[in-house]
Coordinates of C-alpha atoms and ligand atoms in Angstrom, one line a residue:
M65 CA 17.1 110.6 46.2
K66 CA 19.2 109.9 42.6
T67 CA 19.6 113.4 40.9
G68 CA 20.1 112.9 37.0
I69 CA 22.6 115.6 35.3
I70 CA 21.7 116.4 32.0
G71 CA 22.6 119.3 29.3
L72 CA 24.5 119.3 26.1
P73 CA 28.2 118.0 24.9
Q74 CA 30.6 119.4 26.8
V75 CA 29.0 121.6 29.1
G76 CA 30.4 120.6 32.6
K77 CA 28.4 117.8 33.5
T78 CA 31.3 114.6 34.3
S79 CA 33.4 117.3 35.6
L80 CA 30.3 117.8 37.9
F81 CA 29.7 114.6 38.8
K82 CA 33.2 114.6 39.5
I83 CA 33.3 117.3 42.0
L84 CA 30.2 116.1 43.7
T85 CA 30.6 112.8 44.2
K86 CA 34.7 112.6 45.1
A87 CA 35.0 115.8 47.5
K88 CA 34.3 113.6 50.2
L89 CA 33.6 110.8 49.4
E90 CA 31.8 107.7 50.5
E91 CA 31.8 105.6 47.4
R92 CA 33.5 105.8 44.2
G93 CA 31.8 106.5 41.0
Y94 CA 32.3 103.8 38.8
S95 CA 31.4 103.1 35.4
N96 CA 28.7 100.8 34.1
P97 CA 29.1 99.6 30.4
R98 CA 26.5 101.9 29.3
E99 CA 28.6 105.0 29.7
A100 CA 26.3 106.2 32.9
H101 CA 28.3 107.2 36.1
I102 CA 26.2 106.5 39.5
G103 CA 28.5 107.9 42.3
V104 CA 27.7 108.9 46.0
A105 CA 27.8 112.7 47.5
R106 CA 27.6 113.3 51.0
V107 CA 25.6 115.8 52.2
P108 CA 27.8 118.6 53.7
D109 CA 26.0 119.7 56.8
E110 CA 27.7 122.0 59.3
R111 CA 24.5 121.5 62.0
L112 CA 25.6 118.2 61.8
D113 CA 29.1 118.9 62.0
K114 CA 28.1 121.4 65.4
L115 CA 26.1 118.4 66.8
S116 CA 28.6 115.8 66.4
E117 CA 31.4 117.9 68.2
L118 CA 29.1 118.3 71.0
Y119 CA 28.3 114.6 71.2
S120 CA 31.2 112.9 70.2
P121 CA 29.4 109.9 68.6
K122 CA 31.7 107.1 67.8
K123 CA 30.2 108.0 64.3
T124 CA 28.9 111.2 62.2
T125 CA 26.5 110.0 59.0
Y126 CA 25.1 112.5 56.2
A127 CA 23.0 112.7 53.9
S128 CA 23.4 111.3 50.5
V129 CA 22.6 111.8 47.2
E130 CA 22.9 109.2 44.3
Y131 CA 23.9 111.2 40.9
V132 CA 23.9 109.8 37.5
D133 CA 25.9 111.4 35.0
V134 CA 24.5 110.5 31.8
A135 CA 25.9 111.3 28.0
A136 CA 25.1 114.7 26.6
I137 CA 21.1 115.1 25.3
G138 CA 20.1 115.1 22.0
Q139 CA 17.5 113.7 20.3
E140 CA 19.5 110.7 18.8
A141 CA 21.1 110.0 22.1
L142 CA 17.0 110.2 23.4
K143 CA 15.7 107.5 21.2
E144 CA 18.4 105.1 22.9
T145 CA 17.2 102.5 25.4
A146 CA 19.4 102.4 27.8
F147 CA 20.1 105.9 27.5
L148 CA 16.2 106.8 28.3
A149 CA 16.7 103.9 31.3
S150 CA 19.6 105.9 33.0
L151 CA 17.8 109.3 33.1
R152 CA 13.9 107.6 33.8
Q153 CA 14.4 106.3 36.7
V154 CA 16.1 109.4 38.3
D155 CA 13.8 111.4 40.9
A156 CA 15.4 115.3 39.6
L157 CA 17.2 116.6 36.9
I158 CA 20.3 118.9 37.3
H159 CA 20.3 121.0 34.0
V160 CA 24.3 121.8 33.3
L161 CA 24.6 125.2 31.0
R162 CA 28.0 126.6 29.6
A163 CA 28.3 130.2 31.1
F164 CA 32.2 129.8 30.3
E165 CA 34.0 131.0 27.9
D166 CA 36.6 129.2 26.3
D167 CA 37.6 128.9 22.8
S168 CA 39.3 125.8 23.3
I169 CA 35.7 123.6 24.2
P170 CA 33.3 123.9 21.4
H171 CA 29.7 124.6 21.9
V172 CA 26.7 125.1 19.6
G173 CA 27.5 129.0 19.1
A174 CA 27.6 132.1 21.4
I175 CA 27.3 131.1 25.0
D176 CA 23.6 131.7 25.0
P177 CA 21.7 129.5 28.0
L178 CA 18.5 130.5 27.8
R179 CA 18.9 128.8 24.7
D180 CA 20.2 125.7 25.3
V181 CA 17.4 125.3 28.0
K182 CA 14.9 125.9 25.9
S183 CA 17.0 123.0 23.3
V184 CA 17.6 120.3 26.1
E185 CA 14.0 121.3 26.9
F186 CA 12.9 120.8 23.4
D187 CA 14.5 117.4 23.6
L188 CA 12.1 115.8 26.6
M189 CA 9.6 117.4 25.7
I190 CA 9.7 115.4 22.3
S191 CA 10.4 112.1 24.2
D192 CA 7.8 112.5 26.6
L193 CA 5.3 113.3 23.8
T194 CA 6.5 109.8 21.6
Q195 CA 6.1 107.7 24.7
V196 CA 2.6 109.6 25.4
E197 CA 1.2 109.4 22.0
K198 CA 1.9 105.4 22.0
R199 CA -0.1 105.0 25.4
L200 CA -2.8 106.8 23.7
E201 CA -3.0 104.2 21.2
R202 CA -3.3 101.3 23.5
V203 CA -5.4 102.8 25.7
E204 CA -7.6 103.5 22.8
K205 CA -7.6 100.1 21.6
D206 CA -8.9 99.2 25.0
L207 CA -11.6 100.9 26.0
K208 CA -12.3 99.7 22.5
K209 CA -12.9 96.6 24.5
G210 CA -14.5 97.9 27.5
R211 CA -14.9 101.4 29.1
T212 CA -13.6 101.3 32.5
G213 CA -13.5 104.2 35.0
E214 CA -9.6 103.8 35.2
L215 CA -8.7 103.8 31.5
E216 CA -10.8 106.8 31.1
R217 CA -9.1 108.6 33.8
E218 CA -5.8 107.6 32.4
Q219 CA -6.8 108.8 28.3
A220 CA -8.3 112.3 29.9
L221 CA -4.5 112.4 31.7
L222 CA -2.6 111.6 28.7
L223 CA -4.5 113.6 26.4
R224 CA -3.7 117.0 28.9
S225 CA -0.2 115.6 28.7
K226 CA 0.0 115.8 25.1
A227 CA -1.7 119.6 24.5
A228 CA 0.4 120.4 27.0
L229 CA 3.9 119.2 25.3
E230 CA 2.0 120.4 21.8
K231 CA 2.6 123.4 22.9
E232 CA 5.8 123.3 24.1
Q233 CA 5.3 123.0 28.1
P234 CA 6.8 120.4 30.0
L235 CA 4.7 118.1 32.4
R236 CA 6.9 119.7 35.2
E237 CA 4.2 122.7 34.8
L238 CA 1.3 120.6 34.9
E239 CA -1.2 120.5 37.5
M240 CA -1.9 117.3 38.6
T241 CA -4.3 115.7 41.9
T242 CA -2.7 113.4 44.1
E243 CA -4.6 110.5 41.8
E244 CA -3.5 111.9 38.6
K245 CA 0.5 112.0 40.1
K246 CA -0.1 108.0 41.0
L247 CA -1.3 107.4 38.1
I248 CA 1.4 109.6 35.5
K249 CA 3.9 107.9 38.1
G250 CA 4.4 104.7 35.9
F251 CA 5.6 106.5 32.9
M252 CA 8.6 108.4 34.3
F253 CA 8.7 111.4 32.0
L254 CA 11.6 113.8 31.7
S255 CA 10.0 116.5 31.3
Q256 CA 8.4 115.4 34.3
K257 CA 11.2 115.9 36.7
P258 CA 11.9 118.5 38.6
V259 CA 14.9 120.9 37.5
L260 CA 17.5 122.9 39.0
Y261 CA 19.7 124.8 36.0
T262 CA 23.0 125.1 36.9
L263 CA 25.2 127.8 35.3
N264 CA 28.5 126.5 34.5
I265 CA 30.5 130.1 34.7
G266 CA 34.3 131.0 34.2
E267 CA 36.9 132.2 37.1
S268 CA 36.9 135.9 38.1
T269 CA 38.1 137.8 40.5
N270 CA 34.7 138.9 42.1
L271 CA 33.8 135.7 41.4
G272 CA 31.1 135.9 44.9
N273 CA 29.3 138.3 43.0
D274 CA 29.4 136.9 39.9
L275 CA 27.7 134.3 41.2
D276 CA 25.2 135.8 43.1
S277 CA 24.2 137.5 39.8
A278 CA 25.1 134.6 37.0
V279 CA 20.8 133.9 36.9
E280 CA 19.5 137.0 36.4
R281 CA 22.7 137.8 34.2
F282 CA 21.9 134.6 32.3
K283 CA 18.1 135.5 31.9
L284 CA 17.4 132.5 34.2
T285 CA 15.4 134.3 36.3
E286 CA 11.8 133.2 34.8
A287 CA 12.8 129.8 34.1
A288 CA 13.5 129.4 37.5
S289 CA 10.7 130.7 38.7
R290 CA 8.6 128.2 37.0
P291 CA 7.1 125.4 39.2
N292 CA 9.4 122.4 40.1
A293 CA 12.5 124.4 38.5
G294 CA 14.7 126.2 40.3
A295 CA 18.0 127.9 39.4
T296 CA 21.6 128.1 40.8
A297 CA 25.0 129.0 40.0
I298 CA 28.3 127.3 40.0
C299 CA 32.6 127.3 38.9
G300 CA 33.7 124.0 37.9
K301 CA 37.1 125.1 37.6
V302 CA 37.0 126.7 41.1
E303 CA 35.5 123.8 42.5
A304 CA 37.7 121.3 41.3
E305 CA 40.6 122.5 43.0
L306 CA 38.7 123.3 46.0
A307 CA 37.9 119.0 46.0
D308 CA 41.4 118.6 46.3
M309 CA 42.5 121.3 49.5
D310 CA 42.2 119.9 53.2
E311 CA 39.6 121.6 54.8
D312 CA 42.3 125.0 55.9
E313 CA 42.7 125.3 52.3
A314 CA 40.2 125.4 51.2
A315 CA 38.3 128.4 53.5
E316 CA 41.6 130.4 52.0
F317 CA 40.6 129.6 49.0
L318 CA 37.1 130.8 48.8
S319 CA 37.4 133.5 50.9
S320 CA 40.6 135.0 48.6
Y321 CA 37.7 134.6 46.0
G322 CA 35.2 136.3 48.2
L323 CA 33.4 133.0 48.4
R324 CA 31.6 132.0 51.7
E325 CA 31.1 128.4 50.9
S326 CA 31.7 126.3 48.2
G327 CA 29.3 125.8 45.3
L328 CA 28.1 122.6 45.4
V329 CA 26.9 122.8 49.4
R330 CA 24.5 125.8 47.6
L331 CA 23.8 123.0 44.8
I332 CA 22.9 120.6 46.9
R333 CA 20.8 122.9 48.9
K334 CA 18.9 124.2 46.5
S335 CA 18.5 120.1 45.5
Y336 CA 16.6 120.3 48.4
E337 CA 14.5 123.0 48.4
L338 CA 13.4 121.9 44.0
L339 CA 12.2 117.8 46.0
G340 CA 10.7 119.4 49.1
L341 CA 12.9 117.7 51.6
I342 CA 14.4 119.3 55.0
S343 CA 16.9 117.5 57.0
F344 CA 16.4 116.5 60.9
F345 CA 18.6 114.9 63.4
T346 CA 19.2 111.6 65.9
A347 CA 22.3 112.9 68.1
G348 CA 23.9 110.7 70.9
E349 CA 27.2 109.1 72.0
D350 CA 26.9 106.7 70.0
E351 CA 26.2 108.1 66.2
C352 CA 25.1 111.7 64.8
R353 CA 23.1 111.2 62.0
A354 CA 20.7 113.6 59.2
W355 CA 18.0 112.1 58.2
T356 CA 16.3 113.0 54.7
V357 CA 12.4 113.3 54.7
P358 CA 9.4 115.3 52.6
A359 CA 8.7 118.7 54.1
G360 CA 6.1 118.2 55.6
S361 CA 6.4 115.0 57.9
K362 CA 5.0 114.5 61.2
A363 CA 6.9 112.7 63.8
P364 CA 5.8 109.2 63.3
Q365 CA 6.7 109.5 59.2
A366 CA 10.0 110.6 60.3
A367 CA 10.7 108.1 63.1
G368 CA 9.8 105.6 60.2
A369 CA 13.2 107.5 58.1
I370 CA 14.6 105.9 60.9
H371 CA 12.8 102.5 61.1
S372 CA 9.9 101.4 60.2
D373 CA 9.6 100.0 63.8
L374 CA 9.9 103.3 64.7
E375 CA 6.8 104.6 63.0
H376 CA 4.2 101.7 64.1
H377 CA 5.4 101.9 67.8
F378 CA 5.5 105.7 68.0
I379 CA 4.8 107.6 71.4
R380 CA 6.3 110.6 71.0
A381 CA 9.3 112.8 70.2
E382 CA 11.3 114.5 72.2
T383 CA 12.0 117.5 70.1
I384 CA 14.8 120.4 69.8
R385 CA 15.9 122.4 67.2
W386 CA 19.6 121.5 66.6
D387 CA 20.7 125.4 67.6
N388 CA 18.8 125.7 70.6
L389 CA 20.4 122.5 71.8
L390 CA 23.6 123.7 70.9
A391 CA 22.9 126.7 72.9
A392 CA 21.7 125.2 75.8
G393 CA 25.1 123.0 76.0
S394 CA 23.1 119.5 76.6
E395 CA 19.9 117.8 76.4
A396 CA 19.6 118.5 80.9
A397 CA 19.6 122.1 80.2
A398 CA 17.9 122.4 77.4
R399 CA 15.0 120.6 79.6
S400 CA 15.5 122.6 81.7
L401 CA 15.0 125.3 79.5
G402 CA 11.8 124.1 77.9
T403 CA 13.7 124.0 74.3
L404 CA 13.8 120.7 74.7
R405 CA 10.3 119.3 74.6
L406 CA 7.7 116.3 74.0
E407 CA 5.9 116.2 70.8
G408 CA 3.2 113.9 69.7
K409 CA 1.9 111.7 66.6
E410 CA 0.5 115.5 64.8
Y411 CA 4.0 117.5 65.2
V412 CA 5.6 118.2 61.9
V413 CA 9.1 118.3 61.7
H414 CA 11.1 121.6 61.0
D415 CA 13.9 120.9 58.9
G416 CA 16.7 121.2 61.8
D417 CA 14.6 119.5 64.7
V418 CA 16.4 117.4 66.4
L419 CA 14.5 113.8 67.1
H420 CA 14.8 111.2 70.0
I421 CA 11.7 109.1 69.3
R422 CA 10.4 107.7 72.5
H423 CA 8.4 104.3 71.2
S424 CA 6.8 101.1 73.0
G425 CA 8.1 98.4 70.5
Ligands
GTP704 N1 37.3 127.1 31.3 C1 36.7 126.0 31.9 N2 36.7 124.9 31.3 C2 35.8 123.3 31.0 C3 35.2 124.4 32.9 N3 34.1 122.9 33.2 C4 34.7 121.7 32.1 N4 35.2 122.9 31.4 C5 36.3 121.7 30.2 O1 35.3 121.6 29.4 C6 35.2 120.0 29.1 C7 34.2 119.4 28.8 O2 33.5 118.8 30.0 P1 33.3 118.1 31.0 O3 33.4 117.8 32.0 O4 33.9 116.6 30.2 O5 32.0 117.9 29.9 P2 30.7 116.6 30.0 O6 29.4 117.7 29.7 O7 30.7 115.8 30.3 O8 30.9 116.5 28.5 P3 30.1 115.3 27.6 O9 30.1 114.2 28.0 O10 31.4 114.9 26.6 O11 29.1 116.0 26.8 C8 36.2 119.5 29.4 O12 37.8 119.8 28.8 C9 36.7 119.9 31.2 O13 38.4 120.5 30.9 C10 35.3 125.3 33.4 O14 34.4 125.7 34.4 N5 35.7 126.0 32.5
MG705 MG1 30.6 113.9 30.5

């Protein structure tokens, strides 16, 4: 999964990128010549930490998310091929919004995240509209040469997209059939990507509450309730300090601000929700590991995330919720308690399940 970090100039995109990819870093972010930074962040997961304590495996493997930090959004930038290309390839967007006060760092005007949301969304939509119009022209030409069902369906979808964009409705809000989704996927439209609005708020003595109330306070509740959108808040400054601390120090630091967890944990969790992803685990003495699959995946699909052979030769999955396994203390104990059970091909995997795949391969 790849997430693009976007926003207006000087709102804290690169700071967030650095915090995300340096905190518990597995692979360092690096610079490529196009100025987009790419880095991998490991997804913190307390459930996996606890499973690892139970099994003491040789290796613990967290899920990971790739982040792409691009230059600031603007009409000019969006005309650059390299900029567009690095943005189009991502699966989701984190839209960083300036909500901190600091006169030494310039901003387009007073602090107004909602105005900034609209401005950036507008630029994304203009870029999509240009592309839709170009493609429509092509399709219309082709239709004159010979009508096919496929071309007609594409034309209808493009016209619907155009109408939406013209009334300033991002494509992520359009309802689409599975077939239409397939058709439109190749365009990699920017305003179609799920977006997590992320307020970068200032430091305060009551940061816990300020973070919790930020979305409402900055009037993003409505924008965040639209289809394929969400909102959260972080304090870049505090997160940057946290990133350099060891666990005990960090815990103390967090509680001094009235915080239970790092905002990054919440941010990553929100991204999962937004993308409709869940985690399941495999656990054993060799390795405890988190895997990411779309919500609603059935057991064979989950097995396929581990290895395609496991999907093809899937027989059953021994299944238990992570906390039930911890409560039982061992698989044997869980089996006798009845919390460890055998599930078949139709089983829909839940977030937090621990699976042992039985296969015939
Ligand atoms: N006071 C304060 N300053 C911040 C915060 N986050 C970032 N900054 C400062 O804002 C400036 C811009 O931060 P960057 O992370 O480079 O912002 P950016 O969005 O990547 O900027 P561009 O890539 O130039 O568009 C830097 O001087 C940061 O130190 C914050 O939470 N509070
Ligand atoms: Mg930057």
